């Protein structure tokens, strides 16, 4: 499995699945969540409302992941997860690790071969980008080690799509430390 680091708007990537750093309401917000909803079009919000109505009346718990189609996005699916909000006292790294891990698991269940992540919790939710990068990269690495050797249809490429120079640098450094 390849890990790629890109400075890019995640909404433009022609991958099988992109991950949304959403909030528990699943009903949109700012940051990457707002950008994804704008690019996917109103059907994404409808699909999220349907999930809330049918399976998640209380909303999506922190670290869990759920998927919808990508609608107008180049990506086939959007995997919505909720990172921990440092400003709300959610400071346990395991919560962020689980958000990455559960998104990867959802991708495998969907049959996605390529997936792109933003820096979950690295914006409004106030986590240090260096920590997000370390946790993101290490979680992907551990996930890869847990996959069976012969895994047809399994993930081939995991891309981290970073908006800022700083985020890109943090992820590159985290990946270098891993290798
Ligand atoms: N492509 C890639 N990365 C992006 C994009 C984009 N189009 N837009 C922003 N980023 P944030 P969080 C980066 O705040 O911290 C929302 O309102 C951004 O620069 O989007 O998990 C939700 O509804 C930052 O590095 O997500 C929640 O309420 C990273 O994405 C809350 O924010 C994550 O920043 C979630 O906060």
CSV table of C-alpha atoms and ligand atoms in Angstrom, one decimal:
chain,number,residue,atom,x,y,z
A,1,UNK,CA,0.0,0.0,0.0
A,2,UNK,CA,1.3,3.4,-0.9
A,3,UNK,CA,1.1,6.5,1.3
A,4,UNK,CA,1.1,9.7,-0.6
A,5,UNK,CA,1.2,13.3,0.7
A,6,UNK,CA,-0.3,16.0,-1.5
A,7,UNK,CA,-1.0,19.7,-1.1
A,8,UNK,CA,-4.5,19.7,-2.6
A,9,UNK,CA,-8.1,20.6,-2.2
A,10,UNK,CA,-9.5,17.2,-1.2
A,11,UNK,CA,-12.8,17.8,-3.2
A,12,UNK,CA,-10.9,17.7,-6.5
A,13,UNK,CA,-9.3,14.3,-6.1
A,14,UNK,CA,-10.4,11.5,-8.3
A,15,UNK,CA,-10.1,8.8,-5.7
A,16,UNK,CA,-12.6,6.1,-4.7
A,17,UNK,CA,-13.3,7.7,-1.3
A,18,UNK,CA,-12.6,10.9,0.5
A,19,UNK,CA,-12.8,11.3,4.2
A,20,UNK,CA,-14.8,14.2,5.7
A,21,UNK,CA,-13.8,15.7,9.0
A,22,UNK,CA,-17.4,16.2,9.9
A,23,UNK,CA,-19.2,16.9,13.2
A,24,UNK,CA,-21.6,14.7,15.0
A,25,UNK,CA,-24.6,16.3,13.5
A,26,UNK,CA,-23.5,15.2,10.0
A,27,UNK,CA,-25.4,18.3,8.7
A,28,UNK,CA,-22.4,20.2,7.4
A,29,UNK,CA,-20.2,22.9,8.8
A,30,UNK,CA,-17.1,25.0,7.9
A,31,UNK,CA,-13.6,23.9,6.9
A,32,UNK,CA,-13.2,20.8,4.8
A,33,UNK,CA,-16.8,19.7,5.7
A,34,UNK,CA,-18.2,22.9,4.1
A,35,UNK,CA,-16.0,22.5,1.1
A,36,UNK,CA,-17.1,18.8,0.6
A,37,UNK,CA,-20.8,19.7,0.9
A,38,UNK,CA,-20.5,22.6,-1.5
A,39,UNK,CA,-18.7,20.4,-4.1
A,40,UNK,CA,-20.9,17.3,-3.7
A,41,UNK,CA,-24.1,19.3,-4.0
A,42,UNK,CA,-27.4,19.3,-2.0
A,43,UNK,CA,-27.9,15.5,-2.3
A,44,UNK,CA,-25.1,14.9,0.1
A,45,UNK,CA,-26.9,16.8,2.8
A,46,UNK,CA,-30.1,14.8,2.0
A,47,UNK,CA,-28.2,11.6,2.3
A,48,UNK,CA,-26.7,12.7,5.7
A,49,UNK,CA,-30.2,13.7,6.9
A,50,UNK,CA,-31.4,10.2,5.9
A,51,UNK,CA,-28.7,8.6,7.9
A,52,UNK,CA,-29.6,10.7,10.9
A,53,UNK,CA,-33.3,9.8,10.5
A,54,UNK,CA,-32.8,6.1,10.0
A,55,UNK,CA,-29.7,4.9,11.8
A,56,UNK,CA,-28.1,7.7,13.8
A,57,UNK,CA,-30.8,9.8,15.5
A,58,UNK,CA,-28.3,10.9,18.1
A,59,UNK,CA,-25.7,11.8,15.5
A,60,UNK,CA,-22.3,10.2,14.7
A,61,UNK,CA,-20.2,9.6,17.8
A,62,UNK,CA,-16.6,10.9,17.9
A,63,UNK,CA,-14.2,8.5,16.1
A,64,UNK,CA,-17.0,6.5,14.2
A,65,UNK,CA,-17.3,6.5,10.5
A,66,UNK,CA,-20.2,6.3,8.1
A,67,UNK,CA,-20.4,6.6,4.3
A,68,UNK,CA,-22.5,8.2,1.6
A,69,UNK,CA,-22.1,8.5,-2.2
A,70,UNK,CA,-20.0,11.4,-3.4
A,71,UNK,CA,-22.7,12.7,-5.7
A,72,UNK,CA,-21.1,15.6,-7.7
A,73,UNK,CA,-17.6,14.9,-6.4
A,74,UNK,CA,-15.0,13.1,-8.5
A,75,UNK,CA,-14.9,10.7,-5.5
A,76,UNK,CA,-17.3,7.8,-5.5
A,77,UNK,CA,-17.9,7.9,-1.8
A,78,UNK,CA,-17.6,10.2,1.2
A,79,UNK,CA,-16.6,8.6,4.4
A,80,UNK,CA,-17.7,10.9,7.2
A,81,UNK,CA,-15.9,10.7,10.5
A,82,UNK,CA,-15.8,13.0,13.6
A,83,UNK,CA,-12.4,13.8,15.0
A,84,UNK,CA,-12.0,14.7,18.7
A,85,UNK,CA,-12.5,18.4,19.6
A,86,UNK,CA,-9.7,19.5,21.7
A,87,UNK,CA,-11.6,22.6,22.7
A,88,UNK,CA,-14.3,20.3,24.2
A,89,UNK,CA,-11.6,18.5,26.2
A,90,UNK,CA,-11.3,15.6,23.8
A,91,UNK,CA,-7.5,15.2,24.1
A,92,UNK,CA,-7.1,11.4,24.1
A,93,UNK,CA,-5.0,10.5,21.0
A,94,UNK,CA,-6.8,7.2,20.8
A,95,UNK,CA,-9.9,9.1,19.7
A,96,UNK,CA,-8.1,10.5,16.7
A,97,UNK,CA,-6.4,7.2,15.9
A,98,UNK,CA,-9.8,5.6,15.9
A,99,UNK,CA,-11.2,8.2,13.6
A,100,UNK,CA,-8.5,7.3,11.0
A,101,UNK,CA,-8.8,3.6,11.7
A,102,UNK,CA,-12.6,3.4,11.4
A,103,UNK,CA,-12.5,5.4,8.2
A,104,UNK,CA,-10.0,2.9,6.7
A,105,UNK,CA,-12.1,0.0,7.8
A,106,UNK,CA,-15.2,1.6,6.2
A,107,UNK,CA,-13.2,2.1,3.0
A,108,UNK,CA,-12.3,-1.6,2.9
A,109,UNK,CA,-15.9,-2.5,3.5
A,110,UNK,CA,-16.9,-0.3,0.5
A,111,UNK,CA,-14.3,-1.9,-1.7
A,112,UNK,CA,-12.4,1.4,-2.1
A,113,UNK,CA,-8.9,1.0,-3.5
A,114,UNK,CA,-7.9,4.6,-3.1
A,115,UNK,CA,-8.8,7.0,-0.3
A,116,UNK,CA,-7.8,10.5,0.7
A,117,UNK,CA,-7.8,12.0,4.2
A,118,UNK,CA,-7.7,15.6,5.3
A,119,UNK,CA,-5.9,16.6,8.6
A,120,UNK,CA,-8.8,15.4,10.8
A,121,UNK,CA,-9.1,17.6,13.9
A,122,UNK,CA,-6.3,19.8,12.6
A,123,UNK,CA,-8.5,22.9,12.0
A,124,UNK,CA,-11.5,24.1,14.0
A,125,UNK,CA,-11.1,21.1,16.5
A,126,UNK,CA,-7.7,22.5,17.5
A,127,UNK,CA,-5.3,19.6,17.4
A,128,UNK,CA,-1.7,20.3,16.7
A,129,UNK,CA,-0.9,19.5,13.1
A,130,UNK,CA,2.3,17.6,14.1
A,131,UNK,CA,0.3,15.3,16.3
A,132,UNK,CA,-2.4,14.8,13.7
A,133,UNK,CA,0.2,14.0,11.1
A,134,UNK,CA,2.0,11.5,13.4
A,135,UNK,CA,-1.2,9.8,14.4
A,136,UNK,CA,-2.6,9.7,10.8
A,137,UNK,CA,0.5,8.3,9.3
A,138,UNK,CA,1.1,5.7,12.1
A,139,UNK,CA,-2.5,4.6,12.0
A,140,UNK,CA,-2.4,4.0,8.3
A,141,UNK,CA,0.9,2.1,8.7
A,142,UNK,CA,-0.5,-0.1,11.5
A,143,UNK,CA,-3.7,-0.7,9.5
A,144,UNK,CA,-1.6,-1.9,6.5
A,145,UNK,CA,0.3,-4.3,8.7
A,146,UNK,CA,-3.0,-5.8,9.9
A,147,UNK,CA,-4.3,-6.6,6.4
A,148,UNK,CA,-3.8,-10.1,5.0
A,149,UNK,CA,-1.0,-10.4,2.6
A,150,UNK,CA,-3.2,-11.4,-0.3
A,151,UNK,CA,-6.0,-9.0,-0.2
A,152,UNK,CA,-7.7,-8.5,-3.5
A,153,UNK,CA,-9.7,-5.3,-3.6
A,154,UNK,CA,-7.9,-3.9,-0.6
A,155,UNK,CA,-6.7,-0.4,-0.3
A,156,UNK,CA,-3.8,0.4,-2.7
A,157,UNK,CA,-3.2,4.1,-2.0
A,158,UNK,CA,-3.8,6.3,1.0
A,159,UNK,CA,-3.4,10.0,0.2
A,160,UNK,CA,-3.2,12.7,2.8
A,161,UNK,CA,-4.6,15.8,1.1
A,162,UNK,CA,-3.3,18.9,2.9
A,163,UNK,CA,-4.4,22.4,2.5
A,164,UNK,CA,-1.6,24.4,4.0
A,165,UNK,CA,2.2,24.4,3.5
A,166,UNK,CA,2.5,23.7,7.3
A,167,UNK,CA,0.2,20.7,7.2
A,168,UNK,CA,1.9,19.3,4.2
A,169,UNK,CA,5.3,19.7,5.9
A,170,UNK,CA,4.1,18.0,9.1
A,171,UNK,CA,2.8,15.0,7.2
A,172,UNK,CA,6.0,14.7,5.1
A,173,UNK,CA,8.1,14.8,8.3
A,174,UNK,CA,5.8,12.2,10.0
A,175,UNK,CA,6.1,9.9,6.9
A,176,UNK,CA,9.9,10.3,6.8
A,177,UNK,CA,10.1,9.4,10.5
A,178,UNK,CA,8.1,6.3,9.8
A,179,UNK,CA,10.4,5.1,6.9
B,1,LIG,N1,-9.2,20.1,1.3
B,1,LIG,C1,-8.3,19.6,2.2
B,1,LIG,N2,-8.1,20.1,3.4
B,1,LIG,C2,-8.9,21.1,3.8
B,1,LIG,C3,-9.9,21.7,3.0
B,1,LIG,C4,-10.0,21.1,1.7
B,1,LIG,N3,-10.9,21.6,0.8
B,1,LIG,N4,-10.5,22.7,3.7
B,1,LIG,C5,-10.0,22.8,4.9
B,1,LIG,N5,-9.0,21.8,5.0
B,1,LIG,P1,-11.4,21.4,9.7
B,1,LIG,P2,-11.7,19.7,12.1
B,1,LIG,C6,-8.1,21.5,6.1
B,1,LIG,O1,-11.6,22.6,10.5
B,1,LIG,O2,-10.5,20.4,12.8
B,1,LIG,C7,-16.2,21.8,10.6
B,1,LIG,O3,-16.9,22.9,10.7
B,1,LIG,C8,-7.9,22.6,7.2
B,1,LIG,O4,-6.9,23.5,6.7
B,1,LIG,O5,-12.1,21.4,8.4
B,1,LIG,O6,-11.8,18.2,12.2
B,1,LIG,C9,-16.9,20.5,10.9
B,1,LIG,O7,-18.3,20.6,10.6
B,1,LIG,C10,-7.4,21.7,8.3
B,1,LIG,O8,-6.0,21.5,8.2
B,1,LIG,O9,-11.8,20.1,10.5
B,1,LIG,C11,-16.7,20.3,12.4
B,1,LIG,O10,-17.6,21.1,13.1
B,1,LIG,C12,-8.1,20.4,8.1
B,1,LIG,O11,-8.7,20.4,6.8
B,1,LIG,C13,-15.3,20.9,12.5
B,1,LIG,O12,-15.1,21.8,11.5
B,1,LIG,C14,-9.2,20.1,9.1
B,1,LIG,O13,-9.8,21.3,9.5
B,1,LIG,C15,-14.2,19.8,12.4
B,1,LIG,O14,-13.0,20.3,12.7
